[in-house]
């Protein structure tokens, strides 16, 4: 009898702790989602009427409901979405590929670790550089020492707006600052890879290039997924380089983050529904990538 | 495994001049000056050194130019008096900009803010992340769903999250003030009050990155053998004690790598602060070195002064990364 009672109390205490556990998990989930949810419902409200007379996290009532903010935001940001994609996608692919090559040369190729270590330290440190420390030289470099807009004058003669030189500058810049993290991600993968195959191939006289193309590259597919997703998110989300290299949001070459940063700002104050709609549009590609490849994204940030 | 090896070997030895014609000539010994140099380099650095050059050299050239070259150049610019639309004069170098920065009260307060932001944000995010990781690690259902949602804000741009938090912190209609109003507090002017704005920013950044700390800690927790939990249980330790005495000390590696990454994110909080106000001047009381530097250089055109502030920021980052690199080197990770 006493045993049964003890069992029952043990069971209920277990249940209680499980209930508390799930309660805590759900509370955190609510805290994480609240800013996003409030933004979403607000983007469908009229302003200033809708935002001031409804609760920020409540859906709009029919009288305050509007889709006009979304269409306005789409109008303002559409050009930026195309511009961002124009440099984010190539820069992602190029930096991932360069990172894979460099990581291979630094891990699977046999040369003395004594000399590899300082090079690796330079790569790792390269990830953590605050970009402010290179900004002024970077803008000097593009303006004075590598004046792409002069070199590409034949393109502008074809009728392409010469502001698009900013896109090309952003592409190269993002590749340069993206390769360190790509190299480190690939390196951690190649380091843990079994070297049996590579060694036996090398003994049979295969060159490093052949080993890379026939063995390493095909086996790197899962890591390419991780690196491409991580890099794309980073490049798409960046504002600083866009601000420095393209500078004004009215430029035809302005990336989406640059336009969003100044959206809906006027003398009367901030148009919140417009900004929220804009935020969701700008976040759409990275959100889509995250929803589809959440696992790979988690892997990328964890390493 | 053996089969795979065999097919790979067959594929590799199979001569295919159309795709890989270069290797044959490369392998043939040619007793010339280049070969001698190659041999010497091979002796010095290891057998594959010369052959591996084309793989890693492009990356190092890019990095050498854009990262390390640019930092040295930045240091040089910070020693000039470069400002406005004239060209920098590299013949007259002095430390004037640094002297000016050290006596500039706005630089001093920006440094203090950077430091506070760095410490508060990192500690808070680590603590929340560890808590979340422990919760998620307790064999829960829908673990993937919870993890995905906790990590979600990290996939968003600072520009996007700044919009959300601008609305959350809105004085009249923001969620934060409305919730505080329910329990009879506030309203607080989160972004307008100089003494709270920095903490409001820290909270928003913590919201964005606690999922990241959770993922890192979760990987660390999963690497601890279950015997350690069981041994602690047998010894009669309470759950809290078990985590504090047995588990947390084993997460040192996770803590170090997560805090380095978080501190670097905090140094990059520029994007967030810029987007809050759509301009170079962040809310009073939240100016950090990153925003001060960009404002001096790109808004006031004080290029040399901006560069000097950038070097201070760089030194701050280096004091975090340097020990981290030494730590990784000692553990044989480099």
Coordinates of C-alpha atoms in Angstrom, one line a residue:
Chain A
X1 CA 0.0 0.0 0.0
X2 CA 2.7 2.4 1.0
X3 CA 4.8 1.3 -2.0
X4 CA 1.9 2.1 -4.3
X5 CA 1.6 5.6 -2.8
X6 CA 5.3 6.2 -3.2
X7 CA 5.1 5.2 -6.8
X8 CA 2.2 7.5 -7.4
X9 CA 3.9 10.5 -5.8
X10 CA 7.2 9.7 -7.7
X11 CA 5.2 9.5 -10.9
X12 CA 3.4 12.8 -10.3
X13 CA 6.7 14.5 -9.4
X14 CA 8.2 13.2 -12.7
X15 CA 5.2 14.4 -14.5
X16 CA 5.4 17.8 -12.8
X17 CA 9.0 18.3 -13.8
X18 CA 8.2 17.3 -17.4
X19 CA 5.3 19.8 -17.4
X20 CA 7.7 22.5 -16.0
X21 CA 10.2 21.5 -18.7
X22 CA 7.8 21.8 -21.6
X23 CA 6.4 25.0 -20.0
X24 CA 9.8 26.6 -20.0
X25 CA 10.5 25.4 -23.5
X26 CA 7.3 26.9 -24.8
X27 CA 7.8 30.2 -22.9
X28 CA 11.2 30.6 -24.5
X29 CA 9.7 29.8 -27.9
X30 CA 7.1 32.5 -27.3
X31 CA 9.8 35.0 -26.4
X32 CA 11.8 34.1 -29.5
X33 CA 8.8 34.4 -31.8
X34 CA 7.1 37.5 -30.3
X35 CA 9.2 40.1 -32.2
X36 CA 8.7 38.2 -35.5
X37 CA 5.0 37.7 -34.9
X38 CA 4.4 41.3 -33.9
X39 CA 6.2 42.4 -37.0
X40 CA 4.1 40.1 -39.2
X41 CA 0.7 41.2 -38.0
X42 CA 1.8 44.9 -38.0
X43 CA 2.8 44.7 -41.6
X44 CA -0.9 44.2 -42.5
X45 CA -2.1 47.2 -40.6
X46 CA -2.8 50.7 -41.8
X47 CA -0.7 53.5 -40.3
X48 CA -1.0 55.6 -38.3
X49 CA -4.6 54.5 -37.6
X50 CA -4.1 50.7 -37.4
X51 CA -0.9 50.7 -35.4
X52 CA -2.1 53.0 -32.7
X53 CA -5.6 51.5 -32.1
X54 CA -4.7 47.8 -32.1
X55 CA -2.4 45.8 -29.8
X56 CA 1.0 45.3 -31.5
X57 CA 0.8 41.5 -31.4
X58 CA -2.9 41.3 -32.3
X59 CA -3.9 40.7 -35.9
X60 CA -5.5 43.7 -37.6
X61 CA -9.2 44.1 -37.4
X62 CA -10.9 44.3 -40.8
X63 CA -11.2 48.0 -40.8
X64 CA -7.4 48.4 -40.3
X65 CA -6.4 45.6 -42.6
X66 CA -4.4 46.5 -45.7
X67 CA -2.0 44.9 -48.2
X68 CA -0.8 48.2 -49.5
X69 CA 2.3 48.2 -47.2
X70 CA 3.4 45.0 -48.7
X71 CA 3.0 46.2 -52.3
X72 CA 4.8 49.5 -51.4
X73 CA 7.6 47.6 -49.8
X74 CA 7.9 45.2 -52.7
X75 CA 8.1 48.3 -55.0
X76 CA 10.9 49.8 -53.0
X77 CA 12.9 46.6 -52.4
X78 CA 12.4 44.7 -55.6
X79 CA 15.4 46.3 -57.3
X80 CA 17.5 45.7 -54.2
X81 CA 16.5 42.0 -54.1
X82 CA 17.8 41.6 -57.7
X83 CA 21.0 43.5 -56.9
X84 CA 21.7 41.5 -53.7
X85 CA 21.2 38.3 -55.6
X86 CA 23.6 39.5 -58.4
X87 CA 26.5 39.6 -56.0
X88 CA 25.5 37.3 -53.2
X89 CA 25.1 34.2 -55.3
X90 CA 28.4 34.3 -57.3
X91 CA 30.3 35.5 -54.2
X92 CA 29.0 32.6 -52.2
X93 CA 29.9 30.0 -54.8
X94 CA 33.4 31.4 -55.5
X95 CA 34.3 31.8 -51.9
X96 CA 33.1 28.3 -51.0
X97 CA 35.1 26.8 -53.9
X98 CA 38.3 28.8 -53.0
X99 CA 37.9 27.8 -49.4
X100 CA 37.6 24.1 -50.3
X101 CA 40.7 24.3 -52.4
X102 CA 42.7 26.1 -49.7
X103 CA 41.6 23.7 -47.0
X104 CA 42.6 20.8 -49.2
X105 CA 46.0 22.2 -49.8
X106 CA 46.4 22.8 -46.0
X107 CA 45.2 19.4 -44.8
X108 CA 45.5 16.5 -47.2
X109 CA 48.6 17.7 -49.0
X110 CA 51.7 16.5 -47.1
X111 CA 53.9 19.3 -46.0
X112 CA 55.4 20.3 -42.7
X113 CA 52.8 21.2 -40.0
X114 CA 55.4 23.6 -38.6
X115 CA 54.9 25.8 -41.6
X116 CA 51.2 25.1 -41.9
X117 CA 50.3 26.3 -38.4
X118 CA 51.2 30.0 -38.9
X119 CA 49.3 30.1 -42.2
X120 CA 46.3 28.6 -40.5
X121 CA 46.6 31.1 -37.6
X122 CA 46.4 33.8 -40.3
X123 CA 43.3 32.3 -41.8
X124 CA 41.5 31.9 -38.4
X125 CA 42.4 35.4 -37.4
X126 CA 41.1 36.6 -40.8
X127 CA 37.6 35.4 -39.7
X128 CA 37.5 37.6 -36.6
X129 CA 38.8 40.9 -38.1
X130 CA 36.4 43.7 -37.4
X131 CA 35.7 45.0 -40.8
X132 CA 36.1 48.6 -39.6
X133 CA 39.8 48.0 -39.6
X134 CA 39.9 47.6 -43.4
X135 CA 37.2 50.0 -44.5
X136 CA 39.1 53.2 -45.3
X137 CA 41.8 51.3 -47.3
X138 CA 39.1 49.3 -49.0
X139 CA 37.3 52.3 -50.3
X140 CA 40.6 53.9 -51.3
X141 CA 41.5 50.7 -53.1
X142 CA 38.4 50.6 -55.2
X143 CA 38.3 54.4 -55.8
X144 CA 42.0 55.0 -56.7
X145 CA 44.0 51.8 -57.2
X146 CA 41.4 49.5 -58.9
X147 CA 39.0 51.9 -60.6
X148 CA 36.7 49.3 -62.1
X149 CA 34.4 51.9 -63.5
X150 CA 37.1 53.2 -65.7
X151 CA 38.3 49.7 -66.7
X152 CA 34.7 48.6 -67.6
X153 CA 33.8 51.8 -69.5
X154 CA 32.8 49.6 -72.5
X155 CA 30.0 48.1 -70.4
X156 CA 28.6 51.6 -69.6
X157 CA 28.8 52.4 -73.3
X158 CA 26.4 49.5 -73.8
X159 CA 23.8 51.3 -71.7
X160 CA 24.4 49.6 -68.4
X161 CA 24.2 52.1 -65.5
X162 CA 27.7 52.7 -64.2
X163 CA 26.5 52.4 -60.6
X164 CA 26.5 48.7 -61.2
X165 CA 30.3 48.8 -60.7
X166 CA 29.3 48.7 -57.0
X167 CA 27.9 45.2 -57.4
X168 CA 31.1 44.0 -58.9
X169 CA 33.1 45.6 -56.1
X170 CA 30.8 44.0 -53.5
X171 CA 31.2 40.6 -55.2
X172 CA 35.0 40.7 -55.0
X173 CA 35.0 42.2 -51.5
X174 CA 32.7 39.5 -50.1
X175 CA 34.7 36.8 -51.7
X176 CA 37.9 38.1 -50.1
X177 CA 36.4 38.4 -46.6
X178 CA 34.5 35.2 -47.0
X179 CA 37.3 32.8 -47.9
X180 CA 38.8 32.6 -44.3
X181 CA 35.6 31.2 -42.8
X182 CA 35.0 28.9 -45.8
X183 CA 38.6 27.6 -45.5
X184 CA 38.2 26.9 -41.8
X185 CA 34.8 25.1 -42.2
X186 CA 36.2 22.9 -45.0
X187 CA 39.4 22.3 -43.0
X188 CA 37.6 20.8 -40.0
X189 CA 35.8 18.5 -42.5
X190 CA 38.9 17.4 -44.4
X191 CA 40.9 16.9 -41.2
X192 CA 38.4 14.3 -40.0
X193 CA 38.2 12.6 -43.3
X194 CA 39.8 9.2 -43.7
X195 CA 43.1 9.6 -45.4
X196 CA 43.4 5.9 -46.6
X197 CA 41.9 6.6 -50.0
X198 CA 44.0 9.7 -50.6
X199 CA 47.2 8.0 -49.5
X200 CA 46.7 4.9 -51.6
X201 CA 45.9 7.1 -54.6
X202 CA 49.0 9.2 -54.0
X203 CA 51.1 6.1 -53.8
X204 CA 49.7 5.1 -57.2
X205 CA 51.1 8.3 -58.6
X206 CA 47.9 10.4 -58.7
X207 CA 48.6 14.2 -58.6
X208 CA 47.1 16.4 -56.0
X209 CA 44.8 17.8 -58.6
X210 CA 43.5 14.5 -59.6
X211 CA 42.9 13.4 -56.0
X212 CA 41.0 16.6 -55.4
X213 CA 38.8 16.2 -58.4
X214 CA 38.2 12.4 -58.2
X215 CA 38.0 11.8 -54.4
X216 CA 37.8 15.0 -52.3
X217 CA 35.4 17.1 -54.4
X218 CA 32.8 14.3 -54.7
X219 CA 33.0 13.6 -51.0
X220 CA 32.7 17.3 -50.1
X221 CA 29.1 17.6 -51.1
X222 CA 27.6 17.7 -47.6
X223 CA 30.1 20.3 -46.5
X224 CA 29.5 22.4 -49.6
X225 CA 25.8 22.5 -48.6
X226 CA 26.8 23.8 -45.1
X227 CA 29.3 26.3 -46.4
X228 CA 27.1 27.6 -49.2
X229 CA 24.2 28.2 -46.9
X230 CA 26.2 29.9 -44.2
X231 CA 28.0 32.1 -46.7
X232 CA 24.9 33.1 -48.6
X233 CA 23.2 34.1 -45.3
X234 CA 26.2 36.2 -44.2
X235 CA 26.6 38.0 -47.6
X236 CA 22.9 38.6 -48.1
X237 CA 22.6 40.0 -44.6
X238 CA 25.5 42.3 -44.7
X239 CA 25.0 46.1 -44.5
X240 CA 28.4 47.6 -43.8
X241 CA 30.1 46.9 -47.2
X242 CA 27.0 47.8 -49.1
X243 CA 26.9 51.1 -47.2
X244 CA 30.5 51.9 -47.9
X245 CA 30.8 50.7 -51.5
X246 CA 27.4 51.7 -52.9
X247 CA 26.7 54.4 -50.3
X248 CA 23.2 55.7 -51.2
X249 CA 20.0 53.8 -51.2
X250 CA 18.7 55.7 -54.2
X251 CA 21.4 54.2 -56.4
X252 CA 20.1 51.7 -59.0
X253 CA 22.7 49.2 -57.7
X254 CA 21.6 49.5 -54.0
X255 CA 21.4 46.1 -52.2
X256 CA 18.3 45.2 -50.3
X257 CA 19.7 45.7 -46.8
X258 CA 20.8 49.2 -47.8
X259 CA 17.3 50.2 -49.0
X260 CA 15.6 48.5 -46.0
X261 CA 17.8 50.4 -43.5
X262 CA 16.3 53.7 -44.7
X263 CA 12.8 52.6 -45.6
X264 CA 9.7 54.4 -44.3
X265 CA 11.7 57.2 -42.7
X266 CA 10.0 60.6 -43.0
X267 CA 9.4 63.8 -41.2
X268 CA 6.2 62.4 -39.6
X269 CA 8.1 59.5 -38.1
X270 CA 8.6 55.9 -38.9
X271 CA 6.0 54.0 -41.0
X272 CA 6.2 50.8 -39.0
X273 CA 3.9 48.6 -41.2
X274 CA 5.9 49.5 -44.2
X275 CA 9.2 48.7 -42.4
X276 CA 7.9 45.4 -41.1
X277 CA 6.7 44.4 -44.6
X278 CA 10.1 45.4 -46.0
X279 CA 11.9 43.5 -43.3
X280 CA 10.0 40.3 -44.2
X281 CA 10.7 40.8 -47.9
X282 CA 14.4 41.3 -47.3
X283 CA 14.5 38.3 -45.0
X284 CA 12.6 36.1 -47.4
X285 CA 15.6 34.4 -49.2
X286 CA 17.5 33.7 -45.9
X287 CA 14.3 32.5 -44.2
X288 CA 13.6 30.2 -47.1
X289 CA 17.1 28.8 -47.0
X290 CA 16.8 28.4 -43.3
X291 CA 13.5 26.6 -43.4
X292 CA 14.7 24.2 -46.1
X293 CA 18.2 23.6 -44.7
X294 CA 18.0 24.3 -41.0
X295 CA 20.2 21.3 -40.2
X296 CA 23.0 22.4 -42.4
X297 CA 22.8 26.0 -41.1
X298 CA 23.0 24.7 -37.5
X299 CA 26.1 22.6 -38.5
X300 CA 27.7 25.7 -40.1
X301 CA 27.3 27.9 -37.1
X302 CA 28.3 25.2 -34.6
X303 CA 31.7 24.6 -36.1
Chain B
X1 CA 35.4 -0.1 -48.2
X2 CA 37.8 -2.3 -50.2
X3 CA 35.6 -2.1 -53.2
X4 CA 35.4 1.6 -53.0
X5 CA 39.2 1.8 -52.8
X6 CA 39.5 -0.4 -55.8
X7 CA 37.2 1.6 -57.9
X8 CA 38.8 4.8 -56.9
X9 CA 42.2 3.4 -57.7
X10 CA 41.0 2.2 -61.1
X11 CA 39.6 5.5 -61.8
X12 CA 42.8 7.3 -60.8
X13 CA 45.2 5.0 -62.7
X14 CA 43.0 5.0 -65.7
X15 CA 44.8 7.3 -68.1
X16 CA 42.6 10.0 -69.3
X17 CA 44.7 12.5 -71.3
X18 CA 41.7 14.6 -72.3
X19 CA 41.0 15.7 -68.7
X20 CA 44.3 15.5 -67.1
X21 CA 47.0 15.8 -69.7
X22 CA 49.2 18.0 -67.5
X23 CA 50.3 15.4 -64.9
X24 CA 52.3 13.2 -67.2
X25 CA 54.8 16.0 -68.1
X26 CA 54.8 17.3 -64.5
X27 CA 55.8 13.9 -63.1
X28 CA 58.7 13.4 -65.6
X29 CA 62.0 14.3 -63.9
X30 CA 63.6 17.2 -65.7
X31 CA 67.0 18.1 -64.3
X32 CA 66.8 21.8 -64.8
X33 CA 67.0 24.9 -62.5
X34 CA 63.3 24.8 -61.7
X35 CA 63.4 21.2 -60.7
X36 CA 66.3 22.0 -58.3
X37 CA 64.4 24.8 -56.8
X38 CA 61.4 22.5 -56.4
X39 CA 63.5 19.9 -54.7
X40 CA 65.0 22.4 -52.3
X41 CA 61.6 23.7 -51.4
X42 CA 60.3 20.2 -51.0
X43 CA 63.2 19.4 -48.6
X44 CA 62.5 22.5 -46.7
X45 CA 58.7 22.5 -46.4
X46 CA 57.6 18.9 -47.2
X47 CA 57.1 16.8 -50.3
X48 CA 53.7 18.2 -51.4
X49 CA 54.6 21.9 -50.8
X50 CA 55.1 23.0 -54.4
X51 CA 52.3 20.9 -55.8
X52 CA 49.9 22.2 -53.2
X53 CA 50.7 25.9 -53.9
X54 CA 48.0 26.4 -56.5
X55 CA 45.4 25.2 -54.1
X56 CA 45.9 27.6 -51.2
X57 CA 47.9 30.4 -52.7
X58 CA 44.9 32.2 -54.3
X59 CA 43.1 32.3 -51.0
X60 CA 46.2 33.6 -49.3
X61 CA 46.8 36.3 -51.9
X62 CA 43.2 37.5 -51.6
X63 CA 43.6 37.5 -47.8
X64 CA 47.0 39.1 -47.9
X65 CA 45.7 41.9 -50.0
X66 CA 42.3 42.5 -48.5
X67 CA 42.8 41.6 -44.9
X68 CA 46.4 41.9 -43.8
X69 CA 47.5 44.4 -46.5
X70 CA 44.5 46.5 -45.8
X71 CA 45.1 46.5 -42.0
X72 CA 48.7 47.7 -42.5
X73 CA 47.5 50.3 -44.9
X74 CA 44.9 51.4 -42.4
X75 CA 47.6 51.7 -39.8
X76 CA 49.6 53.9 -42.2
X77 CA 46.6 56.1 -43.0
X78 CA 45.9 56.5 -39.2
X79 CA 49.3 58.1 -38.9
X80 CA 48.6 60.7 -41.6
X81 CA 46.3 63.8 -41.4
X82 CA 44.1 62.5 -44.2
X83 CA 40.7 64.2 -44.3
X84 CA 38.2 65.6 -46.7
X85 CA 38.6 65.3 -50.5
X86 CA 42.4 65.7 -50.7
X87 CA 44.8 62.8 -51.2
X88 CA 46.5 61.4 -48.1
X89 CA 50.1 62.6 -47.5
X90 CA 52.3 59.6 -46.5
X91 CA 55.4 61.6 -45.9
X92 CA 54.4 63.2 -42.7
X93 CA 53.5 60.5 -40.2
X94 CA 52.8 61.1 -36.5
X95 CA 50.6 59.8 -33.7
X96 CA 48.5 62.9 -33.6
X97 CA 45.2 61.1 -34.4
X98 CA 45.8 58.7 -31.5
X99 CA 46.6 61.6 -29.1
X100 CA 43.4 63.3 -30.3
X101 CA 41.4 60.0 -29.8
X102 CA 42.6 59.4 -26.3
X103 CA 41.5 62.9 -25.2
X104 CA 38.2 62.8 -27.1
X105 CA 35.5 62.2 -24.6
X106 CA 33.1 60.7 -27.2
X107 CA 35.8 58.1 -28.1
X108 CA 36.3 57.3 -24.5
X109 CA 32.6 56.8 -23.9
X110 CA 32.3 54.7 -27.1
X111 CA 35.1 52.5 -25.9
X112 CA 33.4 52.1 -22.5
X113 CA 30.2 51.2 -24.3
X114 CA 31.9 48.8 -26.6
X115 CA 33.4 47.1 -23.6
X116 CA 30.1 46.9 -21.7
X117 CA 28.3 45.7 -24.7
X118 CA 30.9 43.0 -25.3
X119 CA 30.9 41.7 -21.7
X120 CA 27.2 41.9 -21.0
X121 CA 26.1 40.5 -24.3
X122 CA 28.6 37.6 -24.2
X123 CA 27.8 36.6 -20.6
X124 CA 24.1 36.9 -20.9
X125 CA 24.0 35.0 -24.2
X126 CA 26.2 32.2 -22.9
X127 CA 24.1 31.9 -19.8
X128 CA 20.8 31.8 -21.7
X129 CA 22.3 29.5 -24.4
X130 CA 23.5 27.0 -21.7
X131 CA 20.2 27.0 -20.0
X132 CA 18.4 26.3 -23.3
X133 CA 20.9 23.6 -24.2
X134 CA 20.3 21.8 -20.9
X135 CA 16.5 22.1 -21.4
X136 CA 16.7 20.8 -24.9
X137 CA 19.1 18.0 -23.9
X138 CA 16.6 16.4 -21.5
X139 CA 15.2 13.9 -24.1
X140 CA 12.3 16.1 -25.1
X141 CA 9.9 15.5 -27.9
X142 CA 9.9 17.7 -30.9
X143 CA 13.6 18.5 -30.2
X144 CA 14.2 19.5 -33.8
X145 CA 11.3 21.9 -33.9
X146 CA 12.4 23.7 -30.7
X147 CA 16.0 23.9 -31.9
X148 CA 15.0 25.2 -35.2
X149 CA 12.9 27.9 -33.7
X150 CA 15.5 28.9 -31.2
X151 CA 18.1 29.3 -33.9
X152 CA 15.8 31.1 -36.3
X153 CA 16.7 34.8 -35.4
X154 CA 20.3 34.1 -36.2
X155 CA 19.4 33.5 -39.9
X156 CA 18.1 37.1 -40.0
X157 CA 20.0 40.2 -40.9
X158 CA 20.9 42.8 -38.3
X159 CA 19.0 45.2 -40.6
X160 CA 15.9 43.1 -40.3
X161 CA 16.0 42.4 -36.5
X162 CA 16.7 46.1 -35.9
X163 CA 13.3 46.8 -37.6
X164 CA 11.6 44.3 -35.3
X165 CA 13.1 45.7 -32.2
X166 CA 12.5 49.3 -33.1
X167 CA 8.8 48.3 -33.1
X168 CA 9.1 46.2 -29.9
X169 CA 10.7 49.1 -28.1
X170 CA 8.3 51.7 -29.4
X171 CA 7.3 54.0 -26.6
X172 CA 3.5 54.1 -27.1
X173 CA 2.6 51.0 -29.0
X174 CA 5.6 48.6 -28.5
X175 CA 5.1 45.1 -27.1
X176 CA 7.7 45.6 -24.4
X177 CA 6.0 48.6 -22.8
X178 CA 2.5 47.0 -23.1
X179 CA 3.7 43.9 -21.3
X180 CA 5.4 46.0 -18.6
X181 CA 2.1 48.0 -18.3
X182 CA 0.2 44.8 -17.5
X183 CA 2.4 44.3 -14.4
X184 CA 2.2 48.0 -13.6
X185 CA 5.6 49.1 -14.7
X186 CA 6.8 51.6 -17.3
X187 CA 6.4 52.9 -19.8
X188 CA 10.1 53.2 -20.5
X189 CA 11.6 55.1 -23.4
X190 CA 14.0 52.3 -24.3
X191 CA 15.8 53.8 -27.2
X192 CA 15.6 57.4 -26.0
X193 CA 16.8 57.1 -22.4
X194 CA 20.6 57.3 -22.4
X195 CA 21.0 55.0 -19.4
X196 CA 18.9 52.1 -20.6
X197 CA 19.4 52.1 -24.4
X198 CA 22.6 50.1 -24.3
X199 CA 20.9 47.4 -22.2
X200 CA 18.0 47.4 -24.6
X201 CA 20.4 46.7 -27.5
X202 CA 22.2 44.0 -25.5
X203 CA 18.8 42.3 -24.9
X204 CA 17.9 42.5 -28.6
X205 CA 21.3 41.0 -29.6
X206 CA 20.9 38.3 -26.9
X207 CA 17.5 37.4 -28.4
X208 CA 19.2 37.0 -31.8
X209 CA 22.2 34.9 -30.7
X210 CA 21.2 32.8 -27.7
X211 CA 20.1 30.1 -30.2
X212 CA 23.7 30.0 -31.5
X213 CA 25.1 29.6 -28.0
X214 CA 22.6 26.8 -27.4
X215 CA 23.7 24.9 -30.6
X216 CA 27.4 25.1 -29.5
X217 CA 26.6 24.0 -26.0
X218 CA 24.3 21.2 -27.2
X219 CA 27.2 19.8 -29.2
X220 CA 29.4 20.0 -26.2
X221 CA 26.8 18.3 -23.9
X222 CA 26.3 15.5 -26.4
X223 CA 30.1 14.8 -26.4
X224 CA 30.1 14.1 -22.7
X225 CA 29.9 10.4 -22.0
X226 CA 26.7 9.3 -20.3
X227 CA 28.7 7.6 -17.5
X228 CA 29.5 11.0 -16.1
X229 CA 25.9 11.7 -15.6
X230 CA 25.3 8.3 -14.1
X231 CA 28.3 8.5 -11.8
X232 CA 27.1 11.8 -10.4
X233 CA 23.6 10.4 -9.9
X234 CA 25.0 7.4 -8.0
X235 CA 27.0 9.7 -5.8
X236 CA 23.7 11.2 -4.9
X237 CA 24.3 14.7 -6.4
X238 CA 21.2 16.7 -7.1
X239 CA 20.5 17.6 -10.7
X240 CA 21.6 21.2 -10.2
X241 CA 24.8 20.2 -8.4
X242 CA 25.5 17.6 -11.1
X243 CA 25.3 20.2 -13.8
X244 CA 27.3 22.8 -11.9
X245 CA 30.1 20.4 -10.6
X246 CA 30.3 17.8 -13.3
X247 CA 28.9 18.9 -16.6
X248 CA 29.6 22.7 -16.8
X249 CA 33.4 22.3 -16.2
X250 CA 33.6 19.9 -19.2
X251 CA 32.0 22.5 -21.4
X252 CA 35.1 24.8 -21.2
X253 CA 35.9 24.2 -24.9
X254 CA 32.4 25.1 -26.0
X255 CA 32.4 28.2 -23.8
X256 CA 35.7 29.5 -25.2
X257 CA 34.8 29.0 -28.9
X258 CA 31.2 30.4 -28.4
X259 CA 32.4 33.4 -26.5
X260 CA 35.0 34.3 -29.1
X261 CA 32.4 34.2 -31.8
X262 CA 29.9 36.2 -29.7
X263 CA 32.4 38.9 -28.9
X264 CA 33.2 39.3 -32.6
X265 CA 29.5 39.6 -33.3
X266 CA 29.2 42.3 -30.6
X267 CA 32.1 44.2 -32.3
X268 CA 30.1 44.1 -35.5
X269 CA 26.9 45.4 -34.0
X270 CA 27.3 48.4 -36.3
X271 CA 24.7 47.1 -38.7
X272 CA 22.1 46.8 -36.0
X273 CA 22.7 50.3 -34.5
X274 CA 22.8 51.9 -38.0
X275 CA 19.5 50.3 -39.0
X276 CA 17.8 51.4 -35.7
X277 CA 18.1 55.1 -36.7
X278 CA 18.7 54.8 -40.5
X279 CA 21.8 56.9 -40.0
X280 CA 25.4 57.2 -38.8
X281 CA 24.5 58.5 -35.3
X282 CA 23.0 55.8 -33.1
X283 CA 20.7 56.6 -30.2
X284 CA 22.5 58.7 -27.6
X285 CA 24.2 56.4 -25.0
X286 CA 24.7 53.5 -27.4
X287 CA 27.6 54.8 -29.5
X288 CA 30.2 52.1 -29.8
X289 CA 33.7 52.3 -31.5
X290 CA 32.3 50.5 -34.6
X291 CA 29.7 53.2 -35.2
X292 CA 32.0 56.0 -34.2
X293 CA 34.6 54.9 -36.7
X294 CA 32.2 54.7 -39.6
X295 CA 30.7 58.1 -38.7
X296 CA 34.0 59.8 -38.5
X297 CA 35.3 58.4 -41.8
X298 CA 32.2 58.3 -44.0
X299 CA 30.0 61.1 -42.6
X300 CA 32.6 63.6 -41.3
X301 CA 35.3 62.6 -43.9
X302 CA 37.9 62.5 -41.1
X303 CA 39.6 59.5 -42.8
X304 CA 42.7 59.4 -40.7
X305 CA 40.8 59.8 -37.4
X306 CA 38.4 57.0 -38.4
X307 CA 41.4 54.8 -39.2
X308 CA 42.9 55.5 -35.8
X309 CA 39.6 54.5 -34.1
X310 CA 39.5 51.4 -36.3
X311 CA 43.0 50.4 -35.1
X312 CA 41.8 50.7 -31.5
X313 CA 38.9 48.5 -32.4
X314 CA 41.3 46.1 -34.1
X315 CA 43.5 46.0 -31.0
X316 CA 40.4 45.1 -28.9
X317 CA 39.6 42.3 -31.3
X318 CA 43.2 41.1 -31.3
X319 CA 43.3 40.9 -27.5
X320 CA 40.4 38.4 -27.8
X321 CA 41.6 36.4 -30.8
X322 CA 45.3 36.3 -29.8
X323 CA 44.8 34.2 -26.7
X324 CA 42.2 32.1 -28.5
X325 CA 44.7 31.3 -31.2
X326 CA 47.4 30.4 -28.7
X327 CA 44.9 28.2 -26.9
X328 CA 44.0 26.4 -30.1
X329 CA 47.6 26.1 -31.0
X330 CA 48.5 24.5 -27.7
X331 CA 45.7 22.0 -28.1
X332 CA 47.1 21.1 -31.5
X333 CA 44.2 22.4 -33.5
X334 CA 46.3 24.5 -35.8

